Coordinates of C-alpha atoms in Angstrom, one line a residue:
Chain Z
X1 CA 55.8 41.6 -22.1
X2 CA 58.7 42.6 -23.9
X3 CA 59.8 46.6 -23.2
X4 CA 62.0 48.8 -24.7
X5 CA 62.7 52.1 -22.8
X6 CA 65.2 55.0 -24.7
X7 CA 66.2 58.3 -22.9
X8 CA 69.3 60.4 -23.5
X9 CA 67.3 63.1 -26.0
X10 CA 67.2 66.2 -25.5
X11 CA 68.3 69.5 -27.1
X12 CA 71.8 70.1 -28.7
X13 CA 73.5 72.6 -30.5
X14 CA 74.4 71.7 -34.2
X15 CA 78.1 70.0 -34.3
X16 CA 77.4 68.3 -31.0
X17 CA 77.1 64.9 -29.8
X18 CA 74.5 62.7 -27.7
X19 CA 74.4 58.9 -26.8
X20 CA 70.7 57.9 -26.9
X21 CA 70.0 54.6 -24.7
X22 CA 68.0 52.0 -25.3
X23 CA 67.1 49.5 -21.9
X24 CA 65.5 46.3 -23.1
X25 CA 63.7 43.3 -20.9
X26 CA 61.8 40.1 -20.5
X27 CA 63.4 38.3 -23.8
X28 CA 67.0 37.2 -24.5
X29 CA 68.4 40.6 -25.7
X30 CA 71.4 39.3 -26.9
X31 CA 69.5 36.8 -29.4
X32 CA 67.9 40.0 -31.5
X33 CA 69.3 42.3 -34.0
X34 CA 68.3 45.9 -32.5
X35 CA 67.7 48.9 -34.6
X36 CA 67.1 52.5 -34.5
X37 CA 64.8 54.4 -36.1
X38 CA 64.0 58.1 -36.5
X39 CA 60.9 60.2 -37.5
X40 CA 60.8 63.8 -37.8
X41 CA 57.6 65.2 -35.8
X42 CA 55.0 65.2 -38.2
X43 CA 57.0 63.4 -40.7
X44 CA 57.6 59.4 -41.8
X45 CA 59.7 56.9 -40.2
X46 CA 63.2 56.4 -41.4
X47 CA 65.6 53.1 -40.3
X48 CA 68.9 54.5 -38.7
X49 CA 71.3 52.1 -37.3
X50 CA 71.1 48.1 -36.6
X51 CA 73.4 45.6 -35.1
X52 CA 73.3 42.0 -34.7
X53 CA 73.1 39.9 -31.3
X54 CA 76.8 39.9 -30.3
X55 CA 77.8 43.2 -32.0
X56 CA 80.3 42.0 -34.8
X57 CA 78.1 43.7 -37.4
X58 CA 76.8 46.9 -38.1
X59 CA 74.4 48.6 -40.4
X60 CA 73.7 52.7 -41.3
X61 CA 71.7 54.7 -43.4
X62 CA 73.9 56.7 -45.9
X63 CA 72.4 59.5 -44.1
X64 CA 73.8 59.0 -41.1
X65 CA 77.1 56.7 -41.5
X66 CA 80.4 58.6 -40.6
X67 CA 78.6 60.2 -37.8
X68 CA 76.7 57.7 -36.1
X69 CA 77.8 54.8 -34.2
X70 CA 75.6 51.5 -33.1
X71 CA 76.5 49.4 -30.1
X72 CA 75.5 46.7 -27.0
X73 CA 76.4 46.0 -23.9
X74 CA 74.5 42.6 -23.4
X75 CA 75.2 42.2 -19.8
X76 CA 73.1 45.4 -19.3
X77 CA 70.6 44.4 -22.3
X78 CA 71.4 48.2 -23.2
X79 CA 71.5 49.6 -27.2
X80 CA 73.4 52.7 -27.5
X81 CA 73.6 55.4 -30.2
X82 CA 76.3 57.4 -30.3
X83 CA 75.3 60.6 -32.6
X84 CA 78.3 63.2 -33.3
X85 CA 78.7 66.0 -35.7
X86 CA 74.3 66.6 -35.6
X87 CA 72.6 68.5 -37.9
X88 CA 69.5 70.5 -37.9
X89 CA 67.8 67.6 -40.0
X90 CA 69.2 65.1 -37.7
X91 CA 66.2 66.7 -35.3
X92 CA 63.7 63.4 -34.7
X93 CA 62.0 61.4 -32.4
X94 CA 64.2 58.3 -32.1
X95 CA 62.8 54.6 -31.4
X96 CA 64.2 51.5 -30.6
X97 CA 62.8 48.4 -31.9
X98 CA 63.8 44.7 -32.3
X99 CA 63.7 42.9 -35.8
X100 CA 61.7 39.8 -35.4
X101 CA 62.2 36.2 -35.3
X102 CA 59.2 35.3 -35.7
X103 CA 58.8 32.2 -38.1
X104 CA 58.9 33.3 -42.0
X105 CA 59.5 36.9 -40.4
X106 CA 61.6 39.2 -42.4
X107 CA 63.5 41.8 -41.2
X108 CA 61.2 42.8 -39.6
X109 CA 60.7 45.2 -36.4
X110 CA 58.2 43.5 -33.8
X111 CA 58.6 45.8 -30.9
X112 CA 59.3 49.6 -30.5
X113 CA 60.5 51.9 -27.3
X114 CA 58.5 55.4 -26.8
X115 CA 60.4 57.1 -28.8
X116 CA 62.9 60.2 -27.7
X117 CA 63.2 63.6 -28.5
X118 CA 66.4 64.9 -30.1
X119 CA 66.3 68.4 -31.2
X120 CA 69.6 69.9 -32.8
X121 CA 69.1 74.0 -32.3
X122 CA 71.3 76.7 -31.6
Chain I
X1 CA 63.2 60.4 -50.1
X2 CA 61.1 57.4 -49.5
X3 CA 61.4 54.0 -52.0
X4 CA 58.3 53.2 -51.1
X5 CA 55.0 54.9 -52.2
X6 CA 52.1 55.2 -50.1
X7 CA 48.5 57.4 -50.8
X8 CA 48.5 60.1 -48.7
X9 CA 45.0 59.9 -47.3
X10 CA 42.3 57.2 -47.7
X11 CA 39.1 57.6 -45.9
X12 CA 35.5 56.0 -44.9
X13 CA 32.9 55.7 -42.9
X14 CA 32.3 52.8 -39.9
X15 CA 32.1 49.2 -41.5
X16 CA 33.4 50.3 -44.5
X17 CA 36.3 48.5 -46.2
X18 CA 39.3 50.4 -47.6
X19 CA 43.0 49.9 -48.8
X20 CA 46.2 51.1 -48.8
X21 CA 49.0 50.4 -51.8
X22 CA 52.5 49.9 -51.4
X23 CA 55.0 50.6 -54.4
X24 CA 58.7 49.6 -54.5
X25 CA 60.6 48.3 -57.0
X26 CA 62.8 45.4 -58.5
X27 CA 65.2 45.8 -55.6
X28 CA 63.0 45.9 -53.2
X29 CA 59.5 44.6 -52.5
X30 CA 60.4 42.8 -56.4
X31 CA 63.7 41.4 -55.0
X32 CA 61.3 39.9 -53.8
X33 CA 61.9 41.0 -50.0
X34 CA 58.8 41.1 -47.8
X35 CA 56.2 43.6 -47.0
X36 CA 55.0 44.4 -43.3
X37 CA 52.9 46.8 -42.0
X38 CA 52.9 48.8 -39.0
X39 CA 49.7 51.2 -37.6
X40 CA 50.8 54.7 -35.7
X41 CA 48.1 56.1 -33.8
X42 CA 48.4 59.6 -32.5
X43 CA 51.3 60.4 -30.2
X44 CA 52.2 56.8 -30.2
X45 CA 55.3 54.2 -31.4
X46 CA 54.1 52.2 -34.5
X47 CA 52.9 49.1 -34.1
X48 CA 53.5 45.6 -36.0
X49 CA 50.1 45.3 -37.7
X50 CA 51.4 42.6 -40.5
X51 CA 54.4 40.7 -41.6
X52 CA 55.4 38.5 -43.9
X53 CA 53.3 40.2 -46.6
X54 CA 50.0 38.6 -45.0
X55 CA 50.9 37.5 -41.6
X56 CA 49.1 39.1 -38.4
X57 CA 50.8 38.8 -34.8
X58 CA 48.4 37.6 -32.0
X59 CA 46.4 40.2 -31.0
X60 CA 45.7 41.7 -34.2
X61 CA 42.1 41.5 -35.2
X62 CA 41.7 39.6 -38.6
X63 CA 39.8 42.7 -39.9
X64 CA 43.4 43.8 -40.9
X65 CA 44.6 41.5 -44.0
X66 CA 47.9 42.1 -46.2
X67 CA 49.0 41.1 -49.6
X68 CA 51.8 41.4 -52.2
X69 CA 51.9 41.4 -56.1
X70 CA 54.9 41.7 -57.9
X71 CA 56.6 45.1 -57.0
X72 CA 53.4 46.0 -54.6
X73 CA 52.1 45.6 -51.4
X74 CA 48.4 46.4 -50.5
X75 CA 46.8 46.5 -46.4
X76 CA 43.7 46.1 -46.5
X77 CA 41.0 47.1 -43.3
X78 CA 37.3 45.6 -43.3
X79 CA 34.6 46.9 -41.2
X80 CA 36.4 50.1 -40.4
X81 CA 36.2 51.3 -36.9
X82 CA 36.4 54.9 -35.2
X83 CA 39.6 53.3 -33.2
X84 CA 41.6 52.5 -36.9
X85 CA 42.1 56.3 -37.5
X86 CA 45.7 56.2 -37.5
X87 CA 48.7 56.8 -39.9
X88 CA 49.8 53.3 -41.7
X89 CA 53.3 52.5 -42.9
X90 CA 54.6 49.7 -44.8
X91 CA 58.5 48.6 -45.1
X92 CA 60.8 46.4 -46.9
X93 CA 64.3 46.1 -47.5
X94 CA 66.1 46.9 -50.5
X95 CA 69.1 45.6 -52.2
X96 CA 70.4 48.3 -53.9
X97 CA 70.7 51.2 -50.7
X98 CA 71.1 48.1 -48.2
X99 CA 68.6 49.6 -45.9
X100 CA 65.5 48.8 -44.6
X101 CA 63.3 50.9 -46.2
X102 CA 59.5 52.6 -45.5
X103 CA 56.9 53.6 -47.1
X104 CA 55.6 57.4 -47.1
X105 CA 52.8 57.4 -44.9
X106 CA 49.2 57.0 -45.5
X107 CA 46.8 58.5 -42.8
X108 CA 43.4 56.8 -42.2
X109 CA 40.5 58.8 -41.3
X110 CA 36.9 57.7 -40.2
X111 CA 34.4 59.5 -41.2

């Protein structure tokens, strides 16, 4: 079964930085684009960040770009987000997920991590 | 901030049938890009419920059923079922903001 694991939340002061992590197994990581995805508790989801299989290209919401930064380490099947400069509306849960490839699929997102906790307080 | 237009709320009792609309535009769900559809229960990560506009992955039970129309998408669940309260999302992609886009939420409760 395919699992995606994130950690690296946790609570930061506004103007800081964090690097979320996102550990993937049991399927070819480096085949899949790999996204983030945010949702303020209580609140909808909103796509973040993606980047394709080898990392050559990259994808941000306006909300975010300037300040965030996608990347992979495929030898460690490992998606990274590198959040600097947070706001107080930058405070989410954060998922991982994998767009599809399943036949006719979309751009779509067939798997999702837990989810982690950032929270951007003083 | 949301493209994509959801009801809030949509309610009914077991067995019942009920649907959810989708509303985008010309650069999205128009383009035409595809709508899918993911279920959120309580405390959870969503869930791929369909893609592909009308596509279900294995293990989905085939009371869940999608469709598109133009700039909409609808989800559709028959014989509803205390275990389908949950919130329901559906998403896209849009031309215009280059982004994959969601819907606003819709929350399914059983009465």
């Amino acid at each position: 079964e395919v699992q995606l694991v994130e950690s690296g939340g946790g609570l930061v002061q506004p103007g800081g930085s964090l690097r979320l992590s996102c550990a993937a197994s049991t399927f070819t990581f480096s085949a899949y684009w790999m996204h983030w995805v945010r949702q303020v508790p209580g609140k909808g989801l909103e796509w973040v960040s993606s980047l394709n299989g080898d990392g050559s290209a990259t994808r941000y919401a306006d909300s975010v770009k300037g300040r965030f930064t996608i990347s992979r380490d495929n030898a460690r099947n490992t998606v990274f987000l590198q959040m600097t400069s947070l706001r107080a509306d930058d405070t989410a849960v954060y998922y991982c997920a994998r767009e599809s490839r399943l036949p006719v699929a979309e751009k779509v997102f067939d798997y999702w991590g837990q989810g982690t906790l950032v929270t951007v307080s003083s | 901030q949301s493209v994509l237009t959801q009801p809030p709320s949509v309610s009914g009792a077991p067995g019942q049938r009920v649907t959810i609309s989708c509303t985008g535009s010309s650069s999205n769900i128009g383009a035409p890009y595809d709508v899918n559809w993911y279920q959120q229960l309580p405390g959870t990560a969503p869930k791929l419920l369909v893609y592909s506009n009308s596509n279900r992955p294995s293990g989905v039970p085939d009371r869940f059923s999608g469709s598109k129309s133009g700039t909409s998408g609808s989800l559709a669940i028959s014989g509803l079922q205390p275990e389908d309260e949950a919130d329901y999302y559906c998403q896209s992609h849009d031309s215009s903001l280059r982004a994959y886009v969601f819907g606003t939420g819709t929350k399914v409760t059983v009465l």
